[in-house]
Coordinates of C-alpha atoms in Angstrom, one line a residue:
E1 CA -16.2 111.1 139.9
G2 CA -15.6 110.2 143.5
Y3 CA -12.6 111.4 145.5
G4 CA -10.1 109.4 147.5
E5 CA -11.3 106.1 146.2
Q6 CA -8.9 103.1 145.6
L7 CA -8.5 102.5 141.9
P8 CA -8.3 98.9 140.5
L9 CA -4.9 97.6 139.6
K10 CA -4.5 97.4 135.8
L11 CA -1.9 94.9 134.6
G12 CA -2.0 93.2 131.2
G13 CA -1.4 89.7 129.8
A14 CA 1.3 87.3 130.8
T15 CA 4.4 89.6 130.9
C16 CA 5.4 92.6 132.8
V17 CA 7.7 95.4 131.9
R18 CA 10.3 96.3 134.5
E19 CA 9.4 99.4 136.5
E20 CA 11.7 102.4 136.8
R21 CA 13.4 102.4 140.1
L22 CA 14.2 106.1 140.1
T23 CA 12.8 108.0 143.0
G24 CA 11.2 111.3 142.1
R25 CA 7.9 112.8 141.0
D26 CA 5.6 111.5 138.3
S27 CA 4.7 113.7 135.4
L28 CA 1.9 113.7 132.9
V29 CA 1.3 115.9 129.8
F30 CA -2.1 116.0 128.1
L31 CA -1.6 116.8 124.4
V32 CA -5.1 117.6 123.1
D33 CA -6.2 118.0 119.5
A34 CA -8.0 121.4 119.0
S35 CA -9.3 120.8 115.5
K36 CA -12.8 121.5 114.3
E37 CA -13.6 117.8 114.3
M38 CA -13.1 117.6 118.1
F39 CA -15.9 120.1 118.7
I40 CA -18.6 118.3 116.7
K41 CA -21.4 117.1 119.1
G42 CA -22.5 113.5 119.2
E43 CA -25.9 112.1 118.4
D44 CA -28.9 112.9 120.7
G45 CA -27.1 115.9 122.2
A46 CA -24.1 113.8 123.4
P47 CA -21.1 115.9 124.5
S48 CA -18.3 116.6 121.9
N49 CA -15.0 114.8 122.0
F50 CA -13.4 118.0 123.2
D51 CA -15.9 118.4 126.1
M52 CA -15.4 114.8 127.2
T53 CA -11.6 115.3 127.1
M54 CA -11.8 118.4 129.3
Q55 CA -14.0 116.5 131.7
V56 CA -11.4 113.7 132.0
V57 CA -8.6 116.3 132.4
R58 CA -10.5 118.0 135.2
T59 CA -11.0 114.6 136.9
V60 CA -7.3 113.8 136.8
Y61 CA -6.4 117.3 138.1
T62 CA -8.7 116.9 141.1
S63 CA -7.6 113.3 141.9
K64 CA -3.9 114.4 141.7
I65 CA -4.5 117.3 144.0
I66 CA -5.9 114.8 146.6
S67 CA -3.7 111.8 146.1
S68 CA -0.4 113.0 144.6
H69 CA -0.3 116.8 144.8
R70 CA 3.5 116.8 144.2
D71 CA 3.1 115.2 140.7
L72 CA 3.5 117.5 137.7
I73 CA 0.8 117.9 135.0
A74 CA 0.7 120.0 131.8
L75 CA -2.0 120.7 129.3
V76 CA -1.0 121.4 125.7
F77 CA -3.3 122.0 122.6
Y78 CA -2.2 121.4 119.0
G79 CA -3.9 122.4 115.7
T80 CA -4.7 125.8 117.1
E81 CA -4.9 129.1 115.3
H82 CA -3.2 131.1 118.1
S83 CA 0.2 130.0 119.5
K84 CA 1.5 130.2 123.0
N85 CA 4.7 128.5 124.0
P86 CA 8.2 129.5 125.2
N87 CA 9.5 132.2 122.7
D88 CA 6.6 131.2 120.4
T89 CA 9.0 128.8 118.7
F90 CA 6.3 126.5 117.5
K91 CA 3.3 127.6 115.4
H92 CA -0.2 126.3 116.1
V93 CA 0.8 124.9 119.5
Y94 CA -0.8 126.4 122.6
V95 CA 0.7 125.6 126.1
Y96 CA -2.4 126.1 128.3
H97 CA -0.6 124.9 131.5
D98 CA 3.1 124.4 132.0
L99 CA 4.4 121.3 133.6
D100 CA 3.8 122.1 137.3
E101 CA 1.9 120.9 140.4
P102 CA -1.9 121.0 140.0
G103 CA -3.9 123.6 141.9
A104 CA -7.3 125.1 142.3
K105 CA -6.6 127.8 139.7
R106 CA -5.8 125.2 137.1
V107 CA -9.1 123.3 137.8
Q108 CA -11.0 126.6 137.3
D109 CA -9.2 127.1 134.0
V110 CA -10.2 123.7 132.7
D111 CA -13.8 124.2 134.0
A112 CA -13.9 127.3 131.8
L113 CA -13.4 125.2 128.7
R114 CA -16.3 122.8 129.4
G115 CA -19.8 123.1 127.9
E116 CA -21.2 125.6 125.4
K117 CA -19.4 128.5 127.0
G118 CA -16.2 126.5 127.1
A119 CA -16.5 125.9 123.3
K120 CA -16.9 129.6 122.7
L121 CA -14.0 130.4 124.9
A122 CA -11.8 127.8 123.2
A123 CA -12.7 129.3 119.8
E124 CA -11.7 132.7 121.0
T125 CA -8.6 131.7 122.9
L126 CA -7.3 128.8 120.8
G127 CA -9.0 128.8 117.5
C128 CA -8.6 126.1 114.9
G129 CA -5.6 126.0 112.4
P130 CA -3.2 123.7 110.7
S131 CA -1.7 120.7 112.6
S132 CA 1.8 119.6 113.1
L133 CA 2.1 116.8 115.6
G134 CA 5.9 116.9 115.3
D135 CA 6.0 120.5 116.5
A136 CA 3.7 119.7 119.4
L137 CA 5.8 116.7 120.5
W138 CA 8.9 118.9 120.2
C139 CA 7.2 121.5 122.5
C140 CA 6.4 118.8 125.0
A141 CA 10.0 117.6 125.0
N142 CA 11.1 121.2 125.8
L143 CA 8.6 121.2 128.7
Y144 CA 10.3 118.1 130.1
S145 CA 13.8 119.4 129.6
D146 CA 13.0 122.7 131.4
I147 CA 12.2 120.8 134.6
K148 CA 15.1 120.6 137.0
L149 CA 13.4 118.2 139.4
R150 CA 14.1 114.4 139.2
L151 CA 11.2 112.7 137.5
S152 CA 10.5 109.0 138.1
H153 CA 7.9 108.5 135.4
K154 CA 7.2 110.6 132.3
R155 CA 3.9 110.0 130.4
L156 CA 2.3 111.9 127.4
M157 CA -1.3 111.3 126.4
I158 CA -2.6 112.3 123.0
F159 CA -6.3 112.9 122.7
T160 CA -7.6 113.1 119.1
C161 CA -10.4 111.9 116.8
R162 CA -8.3 112.3 113.6
E163 CA -6.5 109.2 112.4
Q164 CA -4.4 111.3 110.0
P165 CA -3.7 114.7 111.6
H166 CA -1.6 115.9 108.6
G167 CA -4.0 114.8 105.9
G168 CA -1.5 112.5 104.3
D169 CA 1.4 115.0 104.3
N170 CA 4.4 112.6 104.3
V171 CA 6.9 115.2 105.4
K172 CA 5.0 116.1 108.6
D173 CA 4.3 112.5 109.2
R174 CA 8.0 111.7 109.0
Q175 CA 8.9 114.6 111.3
A176 CA 6.3 113.5 113.9
R177 CA 7.6 109.9 113.9
T178 CA 11.2 111.1 114.3
K179 CA 10.2 113.3 117.3
A180 CA 8.1 110.6 118.9
S181 CA 11.1 108.2 118.6
D182 CA 13.3 110.8 120.3
L183 CA 10.8 111.3 123.2
K184 CA 10.6 107.5 123.7
E185 CA 14.4 107.2 123.9
T186 CA 14.4 109.8 126.8
G187 CA 12.0 107.6 128.8
V188 CA 8.7 109.3 127.9
V189 CA 5.8 106.9 127.5
I190 CA 3.4 108.0 124.7
D191 CA -0.2 106.8 124.9
L192 CA -3.0 107.4 122.4
I193 CA -6.5 108.0 123.7
H194 CA -8.3 108.1 120.4
L195 CA -12.0 109.1 120.3
M196 CA -14.9 108.0 118.2
K197 CA -15.5 109.5 114.8
P198 CA -17.8 108.6 111.9
G199 CA -16.3 105.7 110.0
G200 CA -14.2 104.5 112.9
F201 CA -10.5 105.1 113.8
D202 CA -7.7 103.2 112.1
V203 CA -4.6 103.2 114.3
S204 CA -2.4 101.6 111.6
L205 CA -2.6 104.6 109.3
F206 CA -0.3 106.8 111.4
F207 CA -0.4 106.5 115.2
R208 CA 0.9 102.9 115.4
D209 CA 4.4 104.3 114.9
I210 CA 3.8 107.2 117.3
V211 CA 2.7 105.6 120.5
S212 CA 4.9 103.5 122.8
P213 CA 4.9 99.8 122.2
P214 CA 2.3 98.0 124.4
E215 CA 3.5 95.9 127.3
D216 CA 2.1 92.8 125.6
E217 CA -0.2 91.6 122.9
S218 CA -3.3 91.9 125.0
E219 CA -2.9 95.6 125.5
L220 CA -2.8 96.2 121.7
G221 CA -6.5 95.3 121.6
L222 CA -7.2 98.1 124.0
Q223 CA -5.5 100.6 121.8
L224 CA -7.4 99.5 118.6
E225 CA -10.9 100.4 120.0
P226 CA -11.8 104.1 120.1
C227 CA -13.6 105.6 123.1
E228 CA -17.2 106.4 122.4
K229 CA -18.6 107.3 125.8
L230 CA -17.3 109.4 128.7
D231 CA -17.2 106.4 131.1
D232 CA -15.1 104.4 128.7
L233 CA -12.7 107.4 128.2
Q234 CA -12.4 107.9 132.0
K235 CA -11.7 104.2 132.6
R236 CA -9.0 104.1 129.9
V237 CA -7.2 107.3 131.2
R238 CA -7.4 106.1 134.8
A239 CA -5.9 102.7 133.7
K240 CA -3.0 104.5 131.9
E241 CA -2.5 107.2 134.5
Q242 CA -2.7 105.0 137.6
K243 CA 0.7 104.2 139.1
K244 CA 1.6 100.5 139.3
R245 CA 4.2 100.3 142.0
A246 CA 5.0 97.0 143.7
T247 CA 5.1 97.1 147.5
A248 CA 7.8 94.5 147.4
R249 CA 9.8 92.5 144.8
I250 CA 10.8 89.0 145.8
N251 CA 11.6 85.6 144.3
L252 CA 9.2 82.7 144.2
C253 CA 11.3 79.6 144.8
L254 CA 9.8 76.5 143.1
G255 CA 12.6 74.2 144.3
D256 CA 16.1 73.1 143.2
G257 CA 17.2 76.7 142.6
L258 CA 14.3 77.5 140.2
N259 CA 13.2 81.0 141.0
V260 CA 10.6 83.3 139.5
A261 CA 10.8 87.1 140.0
V262 CA 7.5 88.4 141.3
G263 CA 6.1 91.7 142.6
L264 CA 3.5 92.2 145.4
Y265 CA 0.8 94.8 144.7
A266 CA -1.8 96.1 147.1
T267 CA -5.1 96.1 145.1
A268 CA -7.2 97.7 147.8
V269 CA -6.1 100.1 150.5
T270 CA -8.4 101.8 153.0
A271 CA -9.0 105.4 151.9
R272 CA -8.6 107.8 154.8
K273 CA -8.9 111.6 155.2
P274 CA -5.4 113.2 155.1
P275 CA -4.1 114.2 158.5
P276 CA -4.2 117.9 159.5
V277 CA -1.1 119.9 158.9
K278 CA 0.1 122.1 161.8
L279 CA 1.0 125.7 160.9
Y280 CA 2.9 128.4 162.7
R281 CA 0.4 131.0 163.8
E282 CA 2.4 134.1 162.8
S283 CA 3.8 133.0 159.4
N284 CA 1.3 130.3 158.4
E285 CA 4.2 128.0 157.5
A286 CA 4.1 124.3 158.1
V287 CA 5.9 123.2 161.3
R288 CA 7.9 120.0 161.9
S289 CA 7.9 118.2 165.2
K290 CA 11.0 116.5 166.6
T291 CA 11.1 113.9 169.3
R292 CA 14.0 113.8 171.8
T293 CA 14.7 111.4 174.6
F294 CA 15.9 112.6 178.0
H295 CA 17.2 110.7 181.1
T296 CA 14.5 110.7 183.8
Q297 CA 17.0 111.3 186.6
T298 CA 19.7 113.5 185.2
G299 CA 17.7 115.2 182.5
S300 CA 20.5 114.8 180.0
L301 CA 19.8 114.3 176.3
L302 CA 20.2 110.6 175.2
L303 CA 21.7 109.6 171.9
P304 CA 20.3 106.7 169.9
S305 CA 23.4 104.7 170.7
E306 CA 22.7 105.1 174.4
I307 CA 19.2 103.6 174.3
K308 CA 18.6 99.9 174.6
K309 CA 15.5 97.7 174.4
A310 CA 14.3 95.3 177.0
Q311 CA 11.6 92.7 177.6
T312 CA 10.5 91.2 180.8
Y313 CA 10.6 87.4 180.8
G314 CA 10.3 85.2 183.9
K315 CA 10.4 88.3 186.2
K316 CA 13.7 89.3 184.7
Q317 CA 14.4 92.3 182.4
I318 CA 16.4 91.1 179.4
E319 CA 18.3 94.0 177.8
M320 CA 19.2 93.8 174.1
E321 CA 21.2 95.9 171.6
K322 CA 19.5 97.1 168.4
D323 CA 21.6 94.6 166.4
E324 CA 20.5 91.8 168.6
V325 CA 16.9 92.7 168.2
D326 CA 17.3 92.8 164.4
F327 CA 19.1 89.4 164.5
I328 CA 16.2 87.9 166.6
K329 CA 13.6 89.2 164.2
K330 CA 15.3 87.8 161.1
F331 CA 14.3 84.3 160.1
D332 CA 15.4 84.2 156.5
D333 CA 15.9 86.4 153.4
P334 CA 12.7 87.8 151.8
G335 CA 11.0 85.5 149.4
L336 CA 8.3 83.0 148.6
V337 CA 9.0 79.3 149.0
L338 CA 6.6 76.8 147.5
M339 CA 5.5 74.1 150.0
G340 CA 2.9 72.3 147.9
F341 CA -0.6 72.4 146.4
K342 CA -4.0 72.0 148.0
P343 CA -7.5 71.8 146.5
M344 CA -9.5 75.0 146.5
E345 CA -12.2 73.6 148.8
K346 CA -9.6 73.3 151.6
L347 CA -9.4 77.1 151.7
K348 CA -12.1 78.5 154.0
L349 CA -13.5 82.0 154.3
H350 CA -12.6 82.2 158.0
H351 CA -8.9 81.7 157.1
H352 CA -8.7 85.4 156.3
I353 CA -6.2 87.0 158.7
K354 CA -5.3 90.3 156.9
P355 CA -6.0 92.0 153.5
S356 CA -4.7 90.0 150.5
V357 CA -2.2 91.3 148.0
F358 CA -1.7 90.5 144.3
L359 CA 1.2 88.6 142.8
Y360 CA 2.5 89.4 139.3
P361 CA 5.8 88.4 137.5
E362 CA 8.7 90.8 137.1
E363 CA 10.3 89.9 133.8
G364 CA 13.0 92.6 134.2
E365 CA 14.4 90.9 137.3
I366 CA 14.8 87.3 136.0
K367 CA 14.4 86.6 132.3
G368 CA 11.7 83.9 131.7
S369 CA 9.8 84.7 134.9
A370 CA 6.7 85.7 132.9
C371 CA 6.6 82.5 130.9
L372 CA 7.0 80.2 133.9
F373 CA 4.6 82.3 136.0
S374 CA 2.0 82.0 133.2
A375 CA 2.4 78.3 133.0
L376 CA 2.0 77.9 136.8
L377 CA -1.1 80.1 136.8
K378 CA -2.7 78.2 133.9
K379 CA -2.1 74.8 135.6
C380 CA -3.4 75.9 139.0
S381 CA -6.5 77.3 137.4
E382 CA -7.1 74.1 135.3
K383 CA -6.7 71.8 138.3
N384 CA -8.6 74.1 140.7
V385 CA -5.8 74.1 143.3
Y386 CA -3.9 76.8 145.2
A387 CA -0.2 76.9 145.9
L388 CA 0.8 76.9 149.6
C389 CA 3.9 79.0 150.2
R390 CA 6.0 80.4 153.0
C391 CA 6.2 84.1 152.6
I392 CA 8.7 86.7 154.0
A393 CA 7.7 90.0 152.2
R394 CA 10.5 92.2 153.6
R395 CA 13.7 91.9 155.6
N396 CA 13.1 91.2 159.3
N397 CA 9.4 90.3 158.7
P398 CA 8.2 87.2 160.4
P399 CA 7.4 84.3 158.0
R400 CA 3.7 83.5 157.2
F401 CA 2.0 80.8 155.3
V402 CA 0.1 82.1 152.3
A403 CA -2.2 80.6 149.7
L404 CA -1.7 81.7 146.1
V405 CA -5.2 81.6 144.6
P406 CA -5.2 81.8 140.7
Q407 CA -7.1 84.6 139.0
N408 CA -7.6 84.6 135.2
E409 CA -7.8 87.8 133.2
E410 CA -11.2 89.4 132.6
V411 CA -12.2 92.1 130.2
D412 CA -15.5 93.9 129.6
D413 CA -17.3 94.5 126.3
A414 CA -15.1 97.5 125.5
K415 CA -12.0 95.2 125.9
V416 CA -11.0 97.1 129.0
Q417 CA -9.3 94.9 131.6
I418 CA -11.5 94.3 134.7
N419 CA -9.3 91.8 136.5
P420 CA -5.6 91.2 135.7
P421 CA -4.1 87.6 135.5
G422 CA -2.1 86.6 138.5
F423 CA -2.3 85.1 142.0
N424 CA -4.2 86.6 145.0
V425 CA -2.0 86.1 148.1
I426 CA -4.2 85.1 151.0
Y427 CA -2.5 85.2 154.4
L428 CA -3.3 82.1 156.5
P429 CA -3.5 81.9 160.3
Y430 CA -1.2 80.0 162.6
A431 CA -2.6 77.6 165.2
D432 CA -2.0 80.4 167.8
D433 CA -4.2 82.8 165.8
V434 CA -7.2 80.5 165.9
R435 CA -9.6 81.1 168.8
T436 CA -12.0 78.7 170.4
L437 CA -15.3 80.5 171.1
D438 CA -17.8 79.5 173.7
L439 CA -20.9 80.7 171.9
P440 CA -24.2 80.9 173.9
R441 CA -26.8 78.4 173.0
C442 CA -29.9 79.9 171.4
T443 CA -33.3 78.5 170.6
S444 CA -33.3 76.8 167.2
A445 CA -35.7 78.2 164.6
S446 CA -38.5 76.0 163.3
Q447 CA -38.5 74.9 159.6
E448 CA -41.4 77.3 158.9
Q449 CA -39.5 80.3 160.3
V450 CA -36.4 79.3 158.2
D451 CA -38.4 79.0 155.0
K452 CA -40.0 82.4 155.6
M453 CA -36.6 84.0 156.1
K454 CA -35.3 82.3 152.9
D455 CA -38.1 84.0 151.0
I456 CA -37.1 87.4 152.5
V457 CA -33.4 86.9 151.7
T458 CA -34.3 85.9 148.1
K459 CA -36.4 89.1 147.6
L460 CA -33.6 91.3 148.9
R461 CA -30.7 89.9 146.9
F462 CA -28.8 92.2 144.6
K463 CA -25.4 92.2 142.8
Y464 CA -22.9 93.8 145.1
K465 CA -19.8 95.6 143.7
S466 CA -17.5 97.4 146.1
D467 CA -16.6 100.0 143.5
A468 CA -20.3 101.1 143.3
F469 CA -20.3 102.4 146.8
E470 CA -18.2 105.5 147.9
N471 CA -17.3 106.4 151.4
P472 CA -19.8 109.2 152.2
V473 CA -17.5 110.7 154.9
I474 CA -14.5 111.0 152.6
Q475 CA -16.7 112.3 149.7
K476 CA -18.2 115.0 151.9
H477 CA -14.8 116.0 153.2
Y478 CA -13.3 116.5 149.7
R479 CA -16.4 118.2 148.3
N480 CA -16.1 120.8 151.1
L481 CA -12.4 121.3 150.4
E482 CA -13.1 121.6 146.7
A483 CA -15.8 124.3 147.4
L484 CA -13.3 126.3 149.5
A485 CA -10.5 126.0 147.0
L486 CA -12.6 126.9 143.9
D487 CA -14.6 129.7 145.7
M488 CA -17.9 127.8 145.1
M489 CA -21.0 129.1 146.7
A490 CA -21.8 125.7 148.2
P491 CA -20.3 122.2 148.0
E492 CA -21.9 119.7 145.7
E493 CA -24.4 117.4 147.4
V494 CA -23.1 114.0 148.3
E495 CA -25.4 111.0 147.8
D496 CA -25.1 108.5 150.7
L497 CA -25.1 105.3 148.7
I498 CA -24.9 103.1 151.8
M499 CA -28.2 104.2 153.2
P500 CA -30.9 101.5 152.7
K501 CA -33.6 102.2 150.2
V502 CA -36.6 101.7 152.5
E503 CA -39.4 102.3 150.0
Q504 CA -37.9 99.9 147.5
I505 CA -37.3 97.2 150.2
D506 CA -41.0 97.6 151.4
R507 CA -42.2 97.1 147.8
R508 CA -40.1 94.0 147.3
L509 CA -41.1 92.3 150.6
G510 CA -44.8 93.2 150.7
S511 CA -46.4 91.2 153.5
L512 CA -43.4 88.9 154.1
V513 CA -42.2 91.0 157.0
D514 CA -45.5 90.9 158.9
E515 CA -45.8 87.1 158.3
F516 CA -42.3 86.5 159.6
K517 CA -42.9 88.7 162.7
N518 CA -46.1 86.7 163.5
L519 CA -44.1 83.5 163.3
V520 CA -41.3 84.7 165.5
Y521 CA -42.5 87.4 168.0
P522 CA -45.4 87.2 170.4
A523 CA -48.7 89.0 169.8
N524 CA -48.7 92.8 170.2
Y525 CA -44.9 92.9 170.1
N526 CA -43.4 96.4 169.8
P527 CA -39.6 96.4 169.2
E528 CA -39.4 100.2 170.0
S529 CA -40.9 99.8 173.5
K530 CA -38.4 99.6 176.3
P531 CA -38.6 96.6 178.6
A532 CA -39.6 97.2 182.2
A533 CA -36.7 97.7 184.5
K534 CA -36.0 94.9 186.9
R535 CA -35.3 95.5 190.5
K536 CA -31.8 94.5 191.5
T537 CA -32.0 92.4 194.7
G538 CA -28.2 92.4 195.0
A539 CA -25.0 92.5 193.1
E540 CA -25.3 90.1 190.2
K541 CA -22.5 87.6 190.3
K542 CA -20.8 86.5 187.1
P543 CA -20.8 82.7 186.6
K544 CA -17.5 81.1 187.5
V545 CA -15.5 79.6 184.8
E546 CA -14.3 76.3 186.2
V547 CA -11.3 74.5 184.8
S548 CA -9.6 71.3 186.2
M549 CA -6.0 70.7 187.1
D550 CA -5.8 68.0 184.4
Q551 CA -7.0 70.3 181.7
I552 CA -4.4 73.0 182.7
K553 CA -1.6 70.3 182.7
V554 CA -2.7 69.2 179.2
H555 CA -2.5 72.8 178.0
V556 CA 0.9 73.3 179.6
Q557 CA 2.3 70.1 177.9
N558 CA 0.8 71.1 174.5
G559 CA 1.9 74.7 174.8
T560 CA -1.7 75.9 174.2
L561 CA -2.3 78.0 177.3
G562 CA -2.5 81.0 175.0
K563 CA -5.8 79.7 173.6
L564 CA -7.5 80.1 177.0
T565 CA -9.2 83.4 177.7
V566 CA -8.1 85.8 180.4
P567 CA -11.1 85.0 182.8
V568 CA -10.3 81.3 182.5
L569 CA -6.6 81.9 183.3
K570 CA -7.5 84.1 186.3
E571 CA -9.8 81.5 187.7
A572 CA -7.2 78.8 187.2
C573 CA -4.7 81.0 189.2
K574 CA -7.2 81.4 192.0
Q575 CA -7.9 77.6 192.2
F576 CA -4.3 76.6 192.3
G577 CA -3.1 79.4 194.7
V578 CA -0.9 81.1 192.1
R579 CA -0.1 84.7 193.0
T580 CA 0.0 87.2 190.2
T581 CA 1.0 90.9 190.2
G582 CA -0.3 91.7 186.8
T583 CA -3.5 91.0 184.8
K584 CA -2.1 90.7 181.3
K585 CA -2.6 87.4 179.6
Q586 CA 1.2 86.7 179.2
E587 CA 1.8 87.4 182.9
L588 CA -0.9 84.9 183.9
I589 CA 0.5 82.3 181.5
D590 CA 4.0 82.8 182.9
A591 CA 2.8 82.5 186.5
L592 CA 0.9 79.2 185.8
M593 CA 3.9 77.8 183.9
D594 CA 6.2 78.6 186.9
Q595 CA 3.8 77.0 189.4
L596 CA 3.2 73.8 187.4
S597 CA 6.8 73.3 186.3
S598 CA 8.2 73.6 189.8

């Protein structure tokens, strides 16, 4: 698994459960079945269910260390011969890791349980014995109650390949259902990650009453299918474990007081290396930096109330209080206001101004939002239109026009959601954001050259998926950190997936490259040879950018001086005798406005 990559947003169906607003740490407990059936290898030497589970647990540990190191994780086995839990209250329950922050030592502990040696270690340390899921759930409840920190999200994942862990014992089944109900009442979300076994896995026999109810009907289909391969298991765990937090919650106003509660989600965020932490040299403790403002003349310390903000406008410095700045910035309350609908062909690729976000209903805010949102999504998709809205995501944010592009739900063959249903929010440019470019004129290619390049493009086509390419810089960084933390002899090799496969490209193209070069370049052309240096007869003069008085006046009247480039504005100031003290674009515009308006 890669490190530091952005995981896809996983949201199901047409409704959305209200998110917990509590601030605090996330917690996750892995409850793993340690019965003999879990250690049976698959066909053709495939890894056992226990080995696949340990691989997934290790992946979550390492990803948490990198992305959310303050989250709490625990690893508990049930159906073991030996017991290890506080005061040994519960038999056949082994708490391998208490609920605590993940670290390098824990990753090493999980690594020790993988493979052939791991199976032997598990047999010695854990052993296989009778199962009592009720006792295991009770033990997990005690792990949560022992934590004094505030927890924002509590999740428990059960890994098993046995559809009836108690072999039909009604008393143990009833105890497990009762304890699972108690856990769910305390806010713990119980998920079942069931694994493949001969004859299939019937959830309805026992586990349907144990797991937390799905968010909607579509997610129930995900729970009915067992995991057969490691990739499927990892996808499912990542979809459950990944936090789904809205960057903002606002109302979508459809008119006449009809509002739909929606949440904005960032589906892709640039992954960056974490910044270095400054440490005190003597104690190795992290240091915190503080910024203070002093008066330049007296050297006295200034309080926040003594600091004002100012902006130069028309050669005057306009001073403003903080409240006045906030009042100027505020245009309206946060929200989306529907302006109308436009055909999808009216939306162009060059309208992209910033990364898009994803829009999804928040049923917990306004009842009926999911139903109305689903109807709007369905109609926009059927009519192939997008909704044009005015958007203010947060308080004091400037308003922007956005296009709500419909996106229908997509699932793969394993019924795992690929794309959730909802709207992609595309930010649209204002007229001031659009630039007029004076592109240099180049020689047009002949039809024969165009046809030859078409053949080259056709040969080099491939299906591109962004999640198939990892950032090699970030991967190498975290592999080195992992090697240091786990005392490895050397870091794992990182394959640079963005490097072109030269040999494969040459085989595909064959003689097309030489044929294209003969059509475009002169004979004996060598792209690696440096051109002969030309003697400079004098200072090369840049061509003057001429602009007429009438053109400038038209721009002044229309308020479009901002569309002109800085060289054009400078030349206009020279032609019309406008004196400027600065070279910034706004200063040049102000100087021209003062000259022509007087």
